[in-house]
Short mmCIF file of C-alpha atoms in Angstrom, two decimals:
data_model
loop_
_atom_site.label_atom_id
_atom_site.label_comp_id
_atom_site.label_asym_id
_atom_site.label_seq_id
_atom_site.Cartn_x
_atom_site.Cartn_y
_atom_site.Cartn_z
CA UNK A 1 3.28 26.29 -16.45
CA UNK A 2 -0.15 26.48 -15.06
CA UNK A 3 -0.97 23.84 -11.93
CA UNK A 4 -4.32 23.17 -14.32
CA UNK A 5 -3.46 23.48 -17.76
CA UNK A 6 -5.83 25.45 -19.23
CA UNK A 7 -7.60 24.22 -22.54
CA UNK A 8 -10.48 22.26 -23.35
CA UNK A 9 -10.36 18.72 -24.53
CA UNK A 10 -10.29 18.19 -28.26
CA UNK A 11 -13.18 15.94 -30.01
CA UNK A 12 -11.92 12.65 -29.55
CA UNK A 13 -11.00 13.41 -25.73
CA UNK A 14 -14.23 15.00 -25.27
CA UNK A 15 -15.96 11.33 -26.98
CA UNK A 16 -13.78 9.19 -24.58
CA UNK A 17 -14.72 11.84 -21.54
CA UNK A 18 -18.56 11.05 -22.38
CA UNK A 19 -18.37 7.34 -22.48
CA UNK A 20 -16.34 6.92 -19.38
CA UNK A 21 -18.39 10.01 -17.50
CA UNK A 22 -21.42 7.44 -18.15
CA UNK A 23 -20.37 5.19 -15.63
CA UNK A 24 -19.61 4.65 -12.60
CA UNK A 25 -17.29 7.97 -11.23
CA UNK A 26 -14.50 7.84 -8.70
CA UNK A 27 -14.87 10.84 -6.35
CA UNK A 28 -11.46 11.04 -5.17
CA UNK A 29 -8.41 9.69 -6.93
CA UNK A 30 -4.50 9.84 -5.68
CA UNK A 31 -1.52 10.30 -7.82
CA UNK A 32 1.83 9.42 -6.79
CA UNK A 33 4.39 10.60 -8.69
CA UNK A 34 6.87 8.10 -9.53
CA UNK A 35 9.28 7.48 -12.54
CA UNK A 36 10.73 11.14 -13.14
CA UNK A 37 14.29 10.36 -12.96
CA UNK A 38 13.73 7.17 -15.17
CA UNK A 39 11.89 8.92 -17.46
CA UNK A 40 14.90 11.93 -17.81
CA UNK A 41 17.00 8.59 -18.08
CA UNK A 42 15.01 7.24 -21.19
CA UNK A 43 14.25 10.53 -22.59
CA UNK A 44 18.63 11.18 -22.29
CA UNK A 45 18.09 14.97 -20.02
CA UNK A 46 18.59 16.04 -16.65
CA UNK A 47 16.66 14.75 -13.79
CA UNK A 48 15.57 17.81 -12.79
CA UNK A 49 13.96 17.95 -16.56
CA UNK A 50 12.63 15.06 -15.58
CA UNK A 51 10.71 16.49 -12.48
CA UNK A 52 9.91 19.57 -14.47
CA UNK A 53 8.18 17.66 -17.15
CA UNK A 54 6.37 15.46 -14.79
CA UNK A 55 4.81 18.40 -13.16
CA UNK A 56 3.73 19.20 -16.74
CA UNK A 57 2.37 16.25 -17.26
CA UNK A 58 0.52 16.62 -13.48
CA UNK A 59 -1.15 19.79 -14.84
CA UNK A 60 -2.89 18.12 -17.90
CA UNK A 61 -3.92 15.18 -15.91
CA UNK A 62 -5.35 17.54 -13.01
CA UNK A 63 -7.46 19.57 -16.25
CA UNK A 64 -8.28 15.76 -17.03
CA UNK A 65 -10.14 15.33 -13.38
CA UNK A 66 -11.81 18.61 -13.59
CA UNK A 67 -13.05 18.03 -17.14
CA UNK A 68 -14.31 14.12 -15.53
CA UNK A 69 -16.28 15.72 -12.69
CA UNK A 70 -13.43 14.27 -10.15
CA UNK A 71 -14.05 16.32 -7.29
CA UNK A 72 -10.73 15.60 -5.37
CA UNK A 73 -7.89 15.00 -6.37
CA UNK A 74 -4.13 13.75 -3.97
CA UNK A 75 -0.75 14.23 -5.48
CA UNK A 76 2.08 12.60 -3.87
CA UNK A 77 4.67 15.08 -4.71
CA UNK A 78 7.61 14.91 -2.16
CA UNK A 79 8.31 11.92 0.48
CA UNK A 80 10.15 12.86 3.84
CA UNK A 81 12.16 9.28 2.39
CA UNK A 82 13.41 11.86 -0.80
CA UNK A 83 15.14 14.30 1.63
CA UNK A 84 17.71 10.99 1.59
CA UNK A 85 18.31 11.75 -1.99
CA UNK A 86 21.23 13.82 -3.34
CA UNK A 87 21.69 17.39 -1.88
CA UNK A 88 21.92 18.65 -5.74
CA UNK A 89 18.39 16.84 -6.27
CA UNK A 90 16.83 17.55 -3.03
CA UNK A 91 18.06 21.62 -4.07
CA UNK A 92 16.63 21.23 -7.24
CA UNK A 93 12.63 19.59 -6.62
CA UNK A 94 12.99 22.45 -3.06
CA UNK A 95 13.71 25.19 -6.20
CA UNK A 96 10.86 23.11 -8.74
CA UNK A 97 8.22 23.71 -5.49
CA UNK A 98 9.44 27.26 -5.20
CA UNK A 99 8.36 27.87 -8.85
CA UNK A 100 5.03 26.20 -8.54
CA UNK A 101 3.87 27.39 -5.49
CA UNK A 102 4.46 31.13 -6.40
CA UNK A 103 2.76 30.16 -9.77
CA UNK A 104 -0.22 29.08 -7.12
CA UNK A 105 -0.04 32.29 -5.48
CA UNK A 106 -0.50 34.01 -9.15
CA UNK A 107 -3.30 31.64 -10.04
CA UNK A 108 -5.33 32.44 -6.79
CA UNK A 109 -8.60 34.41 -8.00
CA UNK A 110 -8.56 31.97 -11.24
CA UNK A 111 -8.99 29.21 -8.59
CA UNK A 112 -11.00 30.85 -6.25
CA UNK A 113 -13.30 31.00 -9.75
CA UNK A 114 -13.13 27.31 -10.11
CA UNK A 115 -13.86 26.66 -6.42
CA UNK A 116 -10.90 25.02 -5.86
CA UNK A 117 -9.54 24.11 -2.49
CA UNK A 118 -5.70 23.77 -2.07
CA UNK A 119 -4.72 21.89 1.10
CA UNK A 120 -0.55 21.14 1.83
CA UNK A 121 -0.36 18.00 3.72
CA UNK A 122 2.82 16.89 4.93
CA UNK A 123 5.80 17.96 7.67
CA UNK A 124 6.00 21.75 6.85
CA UNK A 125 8.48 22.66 9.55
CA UNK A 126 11.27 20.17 7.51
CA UNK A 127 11.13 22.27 4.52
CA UNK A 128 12.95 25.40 4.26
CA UNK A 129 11.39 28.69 5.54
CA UNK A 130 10.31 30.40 2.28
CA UNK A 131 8.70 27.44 1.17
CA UNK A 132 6.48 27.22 4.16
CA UNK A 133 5.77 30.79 3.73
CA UNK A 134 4.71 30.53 0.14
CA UNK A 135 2.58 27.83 1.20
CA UNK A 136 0.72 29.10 4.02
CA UNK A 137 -0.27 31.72 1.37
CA UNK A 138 -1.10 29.63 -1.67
CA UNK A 139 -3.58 27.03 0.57
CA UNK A 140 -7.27 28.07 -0.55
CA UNK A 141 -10.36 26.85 1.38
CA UNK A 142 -13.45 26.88 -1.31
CA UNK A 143 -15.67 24.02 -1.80
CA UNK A 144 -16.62 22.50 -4.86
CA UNK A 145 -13.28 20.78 -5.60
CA UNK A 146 -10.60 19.49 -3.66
CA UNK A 147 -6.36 19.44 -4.38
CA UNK A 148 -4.45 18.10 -1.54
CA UNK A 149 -0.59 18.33 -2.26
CA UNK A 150 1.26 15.70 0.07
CA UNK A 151 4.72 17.28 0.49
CA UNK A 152 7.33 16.26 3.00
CA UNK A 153 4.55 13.50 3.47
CA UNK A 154 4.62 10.34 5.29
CA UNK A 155 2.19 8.74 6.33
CA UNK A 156 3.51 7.15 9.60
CA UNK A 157 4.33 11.00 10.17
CA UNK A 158 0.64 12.05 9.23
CA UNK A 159 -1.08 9.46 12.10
CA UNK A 160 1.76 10.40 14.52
CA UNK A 161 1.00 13.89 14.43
CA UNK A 162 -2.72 13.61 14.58
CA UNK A 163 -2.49 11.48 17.72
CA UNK A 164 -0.13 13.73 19.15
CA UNK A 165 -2.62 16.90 18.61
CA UNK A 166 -5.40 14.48 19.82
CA UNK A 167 -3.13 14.00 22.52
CA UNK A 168 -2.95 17.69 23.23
CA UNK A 169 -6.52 17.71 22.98
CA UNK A 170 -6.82 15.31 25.92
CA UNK A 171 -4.05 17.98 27.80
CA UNK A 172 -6.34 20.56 27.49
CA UNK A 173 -9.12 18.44 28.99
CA UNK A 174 -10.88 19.16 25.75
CA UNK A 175 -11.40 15.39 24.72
CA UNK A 176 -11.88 12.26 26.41
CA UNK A 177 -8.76 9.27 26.04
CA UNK A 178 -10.98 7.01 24.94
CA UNK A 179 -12.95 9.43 22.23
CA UNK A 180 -14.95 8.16 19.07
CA UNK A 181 -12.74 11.09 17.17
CA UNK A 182 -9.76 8.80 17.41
CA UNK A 183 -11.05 6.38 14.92
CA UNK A 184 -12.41 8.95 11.90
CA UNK A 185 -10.02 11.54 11.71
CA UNK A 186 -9.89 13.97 9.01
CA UNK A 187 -12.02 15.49 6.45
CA UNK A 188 -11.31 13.63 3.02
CA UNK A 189 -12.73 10.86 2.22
CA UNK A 190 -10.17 7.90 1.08
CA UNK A 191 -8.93 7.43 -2.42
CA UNK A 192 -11.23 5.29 -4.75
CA UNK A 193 -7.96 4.47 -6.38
CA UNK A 194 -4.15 5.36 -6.45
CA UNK A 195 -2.65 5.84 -9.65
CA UNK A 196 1.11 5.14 -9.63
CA UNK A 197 3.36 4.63 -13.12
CA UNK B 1 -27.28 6.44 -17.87
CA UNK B 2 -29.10 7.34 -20.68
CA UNK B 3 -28.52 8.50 -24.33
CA UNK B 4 -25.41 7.69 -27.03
CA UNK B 5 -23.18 8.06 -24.00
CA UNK B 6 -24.52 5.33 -21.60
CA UNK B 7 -25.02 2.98 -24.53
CA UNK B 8 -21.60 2.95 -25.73
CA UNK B 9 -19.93 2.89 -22.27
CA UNK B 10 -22.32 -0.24 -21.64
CA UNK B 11 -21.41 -1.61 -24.78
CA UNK B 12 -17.51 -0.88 -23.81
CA UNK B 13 -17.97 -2.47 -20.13
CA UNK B 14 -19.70 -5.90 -21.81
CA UNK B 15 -16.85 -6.37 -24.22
CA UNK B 16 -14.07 -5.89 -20.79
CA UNK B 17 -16.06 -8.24 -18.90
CA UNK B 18 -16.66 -10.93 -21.39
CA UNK B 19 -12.53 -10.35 -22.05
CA UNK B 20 -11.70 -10.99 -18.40
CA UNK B 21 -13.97 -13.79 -17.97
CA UNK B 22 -12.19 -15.65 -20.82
CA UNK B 23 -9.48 -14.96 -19.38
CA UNK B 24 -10.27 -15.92 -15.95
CA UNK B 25 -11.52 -19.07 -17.51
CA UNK B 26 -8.34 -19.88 -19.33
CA UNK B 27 -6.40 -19.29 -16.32
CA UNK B 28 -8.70 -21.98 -14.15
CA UNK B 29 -7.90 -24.66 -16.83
CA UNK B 30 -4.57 -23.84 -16.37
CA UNK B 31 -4.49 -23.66 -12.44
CA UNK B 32 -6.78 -27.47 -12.15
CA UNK B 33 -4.39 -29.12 -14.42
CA UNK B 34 -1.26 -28.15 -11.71
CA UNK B 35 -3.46 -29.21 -9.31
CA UNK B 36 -2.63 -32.34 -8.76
CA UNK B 37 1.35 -31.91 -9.16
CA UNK B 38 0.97 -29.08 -6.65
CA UNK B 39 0.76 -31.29 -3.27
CA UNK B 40 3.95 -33.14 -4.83
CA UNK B 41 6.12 -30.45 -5.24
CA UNK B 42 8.67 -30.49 -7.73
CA UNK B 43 10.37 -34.20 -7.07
CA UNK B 44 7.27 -36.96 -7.39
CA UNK B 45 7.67 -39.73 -4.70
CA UNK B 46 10.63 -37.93 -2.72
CA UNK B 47 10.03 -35.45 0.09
CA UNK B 48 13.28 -35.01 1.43
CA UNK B 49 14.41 -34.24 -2.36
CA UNK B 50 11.79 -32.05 -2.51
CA UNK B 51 13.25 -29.97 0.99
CA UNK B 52 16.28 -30.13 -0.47
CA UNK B 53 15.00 -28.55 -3.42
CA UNK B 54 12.96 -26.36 -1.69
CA UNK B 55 16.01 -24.94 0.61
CA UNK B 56 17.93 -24.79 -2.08
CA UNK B 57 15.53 -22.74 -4.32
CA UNK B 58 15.42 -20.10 -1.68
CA UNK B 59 19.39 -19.64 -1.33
CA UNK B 60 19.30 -19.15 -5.14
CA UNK B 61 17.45 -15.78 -4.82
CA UNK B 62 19.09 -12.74 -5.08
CA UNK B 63 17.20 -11.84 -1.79
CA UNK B 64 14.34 -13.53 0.12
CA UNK B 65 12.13 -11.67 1.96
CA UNK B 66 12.57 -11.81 6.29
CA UNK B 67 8.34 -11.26 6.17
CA UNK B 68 5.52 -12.24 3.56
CA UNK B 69 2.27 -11.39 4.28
CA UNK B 70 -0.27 -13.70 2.19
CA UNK B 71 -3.09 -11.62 1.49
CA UNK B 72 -6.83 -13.11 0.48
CA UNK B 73 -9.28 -11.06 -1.16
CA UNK B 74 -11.60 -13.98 -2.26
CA UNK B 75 -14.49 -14.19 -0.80
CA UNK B 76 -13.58 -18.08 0.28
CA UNK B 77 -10.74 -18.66 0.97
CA UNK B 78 -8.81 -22.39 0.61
CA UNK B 79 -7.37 -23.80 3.86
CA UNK B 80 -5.46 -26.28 1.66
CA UNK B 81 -3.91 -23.59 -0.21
CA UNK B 82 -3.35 -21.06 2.09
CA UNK B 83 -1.91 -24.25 4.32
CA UNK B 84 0.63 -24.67 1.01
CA UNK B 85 1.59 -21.60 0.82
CA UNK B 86 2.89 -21.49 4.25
CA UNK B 87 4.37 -24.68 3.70
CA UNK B 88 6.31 -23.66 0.94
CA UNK B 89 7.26 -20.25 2.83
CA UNK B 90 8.95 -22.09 5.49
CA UNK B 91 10.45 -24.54 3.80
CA UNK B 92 12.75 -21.72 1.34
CA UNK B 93 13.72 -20.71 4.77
CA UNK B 94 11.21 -17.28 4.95
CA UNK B 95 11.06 -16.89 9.04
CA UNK B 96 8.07 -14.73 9.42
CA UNK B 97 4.54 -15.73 7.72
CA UNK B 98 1.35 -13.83 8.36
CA UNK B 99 -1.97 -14.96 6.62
CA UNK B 100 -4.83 -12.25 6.13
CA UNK B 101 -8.48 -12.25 4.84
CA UNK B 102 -10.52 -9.06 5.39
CA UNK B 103 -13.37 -11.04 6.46
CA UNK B 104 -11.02 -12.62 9.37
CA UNK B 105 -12.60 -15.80 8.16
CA UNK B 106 -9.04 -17.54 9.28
CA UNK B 107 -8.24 -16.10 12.23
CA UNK B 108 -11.67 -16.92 13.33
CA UNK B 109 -10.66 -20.52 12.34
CA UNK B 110 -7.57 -20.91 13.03
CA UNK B 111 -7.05 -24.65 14.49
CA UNK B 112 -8.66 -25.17 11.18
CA UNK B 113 -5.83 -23.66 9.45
CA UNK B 114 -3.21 -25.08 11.72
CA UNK B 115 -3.99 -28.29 11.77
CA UNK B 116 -3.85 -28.29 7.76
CA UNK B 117 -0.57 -26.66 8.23
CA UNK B 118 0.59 -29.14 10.00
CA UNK B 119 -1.33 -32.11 8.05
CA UNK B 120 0.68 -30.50 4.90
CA UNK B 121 4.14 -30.16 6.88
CA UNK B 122 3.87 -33.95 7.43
CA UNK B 123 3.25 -34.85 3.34
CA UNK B 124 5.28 -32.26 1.95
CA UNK B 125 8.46 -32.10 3.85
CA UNK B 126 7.95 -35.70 5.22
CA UNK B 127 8.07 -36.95 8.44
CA UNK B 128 10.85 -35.50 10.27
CA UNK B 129 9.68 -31.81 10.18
CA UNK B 130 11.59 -30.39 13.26
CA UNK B 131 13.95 -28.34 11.91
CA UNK B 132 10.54 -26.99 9.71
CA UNK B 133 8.11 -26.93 12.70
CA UNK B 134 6.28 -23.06 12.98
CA UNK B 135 5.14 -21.66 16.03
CA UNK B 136 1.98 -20.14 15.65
CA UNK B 137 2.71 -16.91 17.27
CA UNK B 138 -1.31 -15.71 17.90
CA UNK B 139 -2.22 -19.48 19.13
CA UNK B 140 -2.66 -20.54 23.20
CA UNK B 141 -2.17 -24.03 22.92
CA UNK B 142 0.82 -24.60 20.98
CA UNK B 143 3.90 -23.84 23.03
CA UNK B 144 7.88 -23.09 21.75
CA UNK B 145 9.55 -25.83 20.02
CA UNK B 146 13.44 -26.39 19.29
CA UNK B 147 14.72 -25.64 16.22
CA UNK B 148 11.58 -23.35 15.13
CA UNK B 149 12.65 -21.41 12.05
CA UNK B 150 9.27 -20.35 11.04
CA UNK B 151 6.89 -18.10 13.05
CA UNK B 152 3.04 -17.28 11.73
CA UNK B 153 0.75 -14.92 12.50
CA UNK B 154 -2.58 -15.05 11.67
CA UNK B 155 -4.26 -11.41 10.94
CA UNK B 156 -7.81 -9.72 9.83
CA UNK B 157 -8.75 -6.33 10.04
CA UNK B 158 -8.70 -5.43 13.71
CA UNK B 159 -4.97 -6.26 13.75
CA UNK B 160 -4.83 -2.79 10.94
CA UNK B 161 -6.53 0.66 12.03
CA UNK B 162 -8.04 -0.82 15.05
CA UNK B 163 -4.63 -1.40 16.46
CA UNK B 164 -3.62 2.10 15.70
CA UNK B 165 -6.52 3.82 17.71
CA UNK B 166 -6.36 1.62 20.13
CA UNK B 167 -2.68 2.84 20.45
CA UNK B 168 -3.81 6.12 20.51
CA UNK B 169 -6.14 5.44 23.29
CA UNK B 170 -3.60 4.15 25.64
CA UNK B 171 -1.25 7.00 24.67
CA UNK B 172 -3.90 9.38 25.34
CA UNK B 173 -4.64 7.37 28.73
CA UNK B 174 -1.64 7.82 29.81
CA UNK B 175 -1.48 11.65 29.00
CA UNK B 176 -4.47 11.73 30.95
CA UNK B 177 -2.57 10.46 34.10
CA UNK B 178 0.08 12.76 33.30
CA UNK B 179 2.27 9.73 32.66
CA UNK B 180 3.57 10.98 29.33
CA UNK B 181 2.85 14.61 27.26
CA UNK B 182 1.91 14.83 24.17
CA UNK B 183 5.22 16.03 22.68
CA UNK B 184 6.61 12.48 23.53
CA UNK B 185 4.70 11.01 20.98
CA UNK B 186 6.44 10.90 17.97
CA UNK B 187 6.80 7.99 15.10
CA UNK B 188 9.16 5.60 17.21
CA UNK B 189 7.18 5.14 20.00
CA UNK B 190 3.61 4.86 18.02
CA UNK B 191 5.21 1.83 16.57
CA UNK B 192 6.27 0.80 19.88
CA UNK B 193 2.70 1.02 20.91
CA UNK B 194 1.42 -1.23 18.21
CA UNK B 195 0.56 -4.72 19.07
CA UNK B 196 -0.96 -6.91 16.52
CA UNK B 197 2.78 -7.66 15.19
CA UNK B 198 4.70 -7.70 17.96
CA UNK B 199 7.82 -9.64 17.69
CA UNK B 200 7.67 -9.63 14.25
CA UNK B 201 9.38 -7.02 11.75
CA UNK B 202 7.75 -4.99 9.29
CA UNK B 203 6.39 -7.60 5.66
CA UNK B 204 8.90 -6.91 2.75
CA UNK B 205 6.68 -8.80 0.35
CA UNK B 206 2.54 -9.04 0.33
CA UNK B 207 1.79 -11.54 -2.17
CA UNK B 208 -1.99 -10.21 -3.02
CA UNK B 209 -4.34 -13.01 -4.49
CA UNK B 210 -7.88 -12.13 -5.88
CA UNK B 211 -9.16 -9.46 -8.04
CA UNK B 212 -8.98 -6.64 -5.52
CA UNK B 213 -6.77 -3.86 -6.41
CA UNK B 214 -6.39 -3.35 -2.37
CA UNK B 215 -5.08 -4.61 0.74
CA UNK B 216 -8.33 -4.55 1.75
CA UNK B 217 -7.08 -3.01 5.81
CA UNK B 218 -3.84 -5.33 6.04
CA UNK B 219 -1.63 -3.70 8.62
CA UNK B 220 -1.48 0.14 7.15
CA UNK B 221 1.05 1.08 9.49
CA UNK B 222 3.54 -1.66 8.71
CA UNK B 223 3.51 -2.02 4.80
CA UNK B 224 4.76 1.72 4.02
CA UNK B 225 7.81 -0.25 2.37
CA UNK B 226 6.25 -3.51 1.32
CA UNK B 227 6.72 -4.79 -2.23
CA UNK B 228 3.11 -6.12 -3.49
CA UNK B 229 2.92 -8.23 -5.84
CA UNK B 230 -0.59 -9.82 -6.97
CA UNK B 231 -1.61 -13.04 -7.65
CA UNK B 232 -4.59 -13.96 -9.84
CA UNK B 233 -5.65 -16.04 -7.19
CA UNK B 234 -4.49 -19.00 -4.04
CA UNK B 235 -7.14 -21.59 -5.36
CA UNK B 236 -4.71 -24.76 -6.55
CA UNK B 237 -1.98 -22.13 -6.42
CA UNK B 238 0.83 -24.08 -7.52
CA UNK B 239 4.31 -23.84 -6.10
CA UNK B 240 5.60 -22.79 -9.62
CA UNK B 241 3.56 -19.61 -9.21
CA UNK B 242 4.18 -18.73 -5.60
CA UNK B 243 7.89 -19.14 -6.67
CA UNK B 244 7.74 -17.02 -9.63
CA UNK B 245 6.20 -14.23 -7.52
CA UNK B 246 9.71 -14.88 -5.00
CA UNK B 247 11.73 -14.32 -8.19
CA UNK B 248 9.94 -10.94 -8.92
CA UNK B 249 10.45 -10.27 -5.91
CA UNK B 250 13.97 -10.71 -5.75
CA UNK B 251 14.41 -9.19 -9.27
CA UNK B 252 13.02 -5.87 -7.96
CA UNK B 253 14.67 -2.75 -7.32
CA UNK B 254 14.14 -0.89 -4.06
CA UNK B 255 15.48 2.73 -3.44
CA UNK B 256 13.72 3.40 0.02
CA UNK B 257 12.11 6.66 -1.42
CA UNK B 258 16.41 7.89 -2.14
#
């Protein structure tokens, strides 16, 4: 399954898409992605069915932002706080990331069409090896829109390491302690709004 | 906004508001008429019934939280009710109250705030309030008293990111004088470096009041766990509601991320 499902909206979508494109427009909206397992539970299948089908359910909602003009887009996929999670489920989402991020690697050029920029945020060095190498491939730097995939994410982690690398900086006697960088870091701009079932 | 689109999505947008102002409305009316059984508390003419109550309510829950944070995003906020709130925090036994506006209207007034605290202490747990009595941990003039069970904190928004960078300054101050490399920086000791909540441990609960879908800059770093739950809003907030929210709270299920 595609990370953007392919497919234009059908008429009604496409009425509802007008009327809400009319007003006012988020430019960057976060998704965290919560209720898998109790939707497997509900739906009576595996939790890993559960993950898979919430991916699926990611893709359409990601063709959803593109089709609204949403320009960037933050998924919450994997918490360092899930690696406390069963070894069977923790195998499972590592082998559901596999999947998706070699489907990335396949999808490149249709992205690269698209203009679509694929960041990774998140601890890389705690997930296994492959997985790191399949992402350092799959990240794309183009312009017009923006993905960033928080995995292995925290975001106590996240401001830790930035100060440390500002810290590093400051080593190197390329900043000053007391720089202006320290209090606008980054490049994204903030959610408008979190989405979170 | 022009054409068939922009009229209907204007059309759409009137019918929400006029929706949510009726509702808004209704839930005024509602709010004024526990108005005036809100200062009385569940037992009329009887303060020490209504401590006992009031202790008692708080041992019923499942869990109470260690930390609230009560969280304004009203433009004007109530001293009376905010006062209330943190009345009826320390008497179900909660030990560590912060209050927060993001316009740090009450931090900038906060003998204002304390002295209604108090004023409330005295008419709703009665006279003898020294097994109640808070320290106000952010206050110079108020020193340690026996028996203190409570401890409040009064926050805005330089308590939140500002704290952080200003963290990051010193650590980076240090690194400068080669007191410390970079590599020694890790989570634990950025949270050691922190300083707006020192003493006190991380809020379990935020109770939100106002429209605001946002903490509007309350203490990023320490609410990665929190459970928020929002509240219409603290105006004649009654002590039915602020219970209520304690119940949800205690009803709720936390995994920790596992």
């Amino acid at each position: 399954m595609s990370w953007i499902r392919e497919g234009e909206l059908s008429i009604i979508e496409r009425f509802c898409a007008n009327i809400i494109k009319a007003g006012p427009m988020p430019k960057h909206v976060a998704f965290i992605m919560d209720g898998n397992r109790r939707y497997a539970q509900k739906c009576h299948v595996e939790r890993q069915q559960g993950h898979s089908q919430g991916f699926d359910k990611l893709a359409q909602t990601l063709r959803w932002c593109l089709n609204l003009g949403i320009r960037e887009v933050t998924v919450y996929a994997f918490s360092i706080e899930n690696f406390k999670r069963s070894k069977e489920e923790v195998d499972g989402l590592m082998d559901l990331a596999r999947q998706k991020f070699s489907r990335l690697l396949e999808e490149q050029e249709n992205l690269k069409k698209h203009g679509v920029c694929i960041r990774v945020l998140g601890d890389l060095p705690l997930l296994p090896v492959d997985i790191q190498e399949l992402i350092a491939q799959a990240v794309l730097f183009n312009k017009l829109c923006f993905l960033n995939v928080c995995f292995a994410y925290t975001s106590r982690h996240e401001i830790s390491n930035a100060v440390r690398e500002m810290a590093w900086g400051v080593e190197q006697g390329l900043l000053e302690p007391r720089s202006e960088l320290m209090a606008g870091c980054g490049s994204a701009p903030p959610p408008s709004f979190n989405l979170q079932p | 906004m022009s054409g068939a689109g922009g009229l209907a999505w204007r059309a759409l947008h009137a019918l929400v508001r006029a929706l949510l102002c009726l509702h808004a409305r209704s839930s005024r009316a509602c709010a004024a008429a526990r108005a005036a059984w809100r200062r009385r508390g569940p037992a009329h003419g009887g303060a020490a019934r209504g401590r006992q109550r009031w202790r008692a309510d708080g041992r019923a829950l499942r869990k109470l939280p260690v930390h609230v944070g009560l969280v304004v995003t009203e433009e004007e906020p109530s001293y009376a009710d905010m006062a209330s709130l943190v009345v009826w925090c320390m008497a179900v036994g909660i030990s560590y109250v912060s209050v927060y506006d993001h316009n740090g209207i009450f931090k900038r007034n906060n003998s204002r705030l304390m002295d209604e605290i108090l004023k409330q202490q005295q008419e709703l747990l009665g006279l003898d309030c020294s097994k109640y009595t808070v320290e106000f941990a952010n206050q110079d003039k108020t020193g340690q008293v026996l028996n203190c069970q409570s401890t409040l904190k009064v926050l805005s928004p330089e308590d939140g990111k500002a704290d952080i960078v200003k963290a990051a300054q010193n650590f980076c101050q240090l690194v400068a004088q080669q007191q410390r490399t970079h590599s020694d920086l890790d989570v634990n000791m950025l949270d050691n470096l922190l300083s707006s909540t020192n003493g006190f441990p991380d809020p379990d609960l935020v109770l939100k009041f106002g429209p605001v879908d946002s903490t509007l800059g309350f203490l990023p770093w320490h609410i990665r766990l929190t459970e928020i739950i929002s509240l219409p809003s603290h105006l004649n907030i009654s002590y039915e509601d602020f219970f209520s929210a304690l119940h949800h709270y205690a009803a709720c299920e936390q995994r920790w991320g596992k």
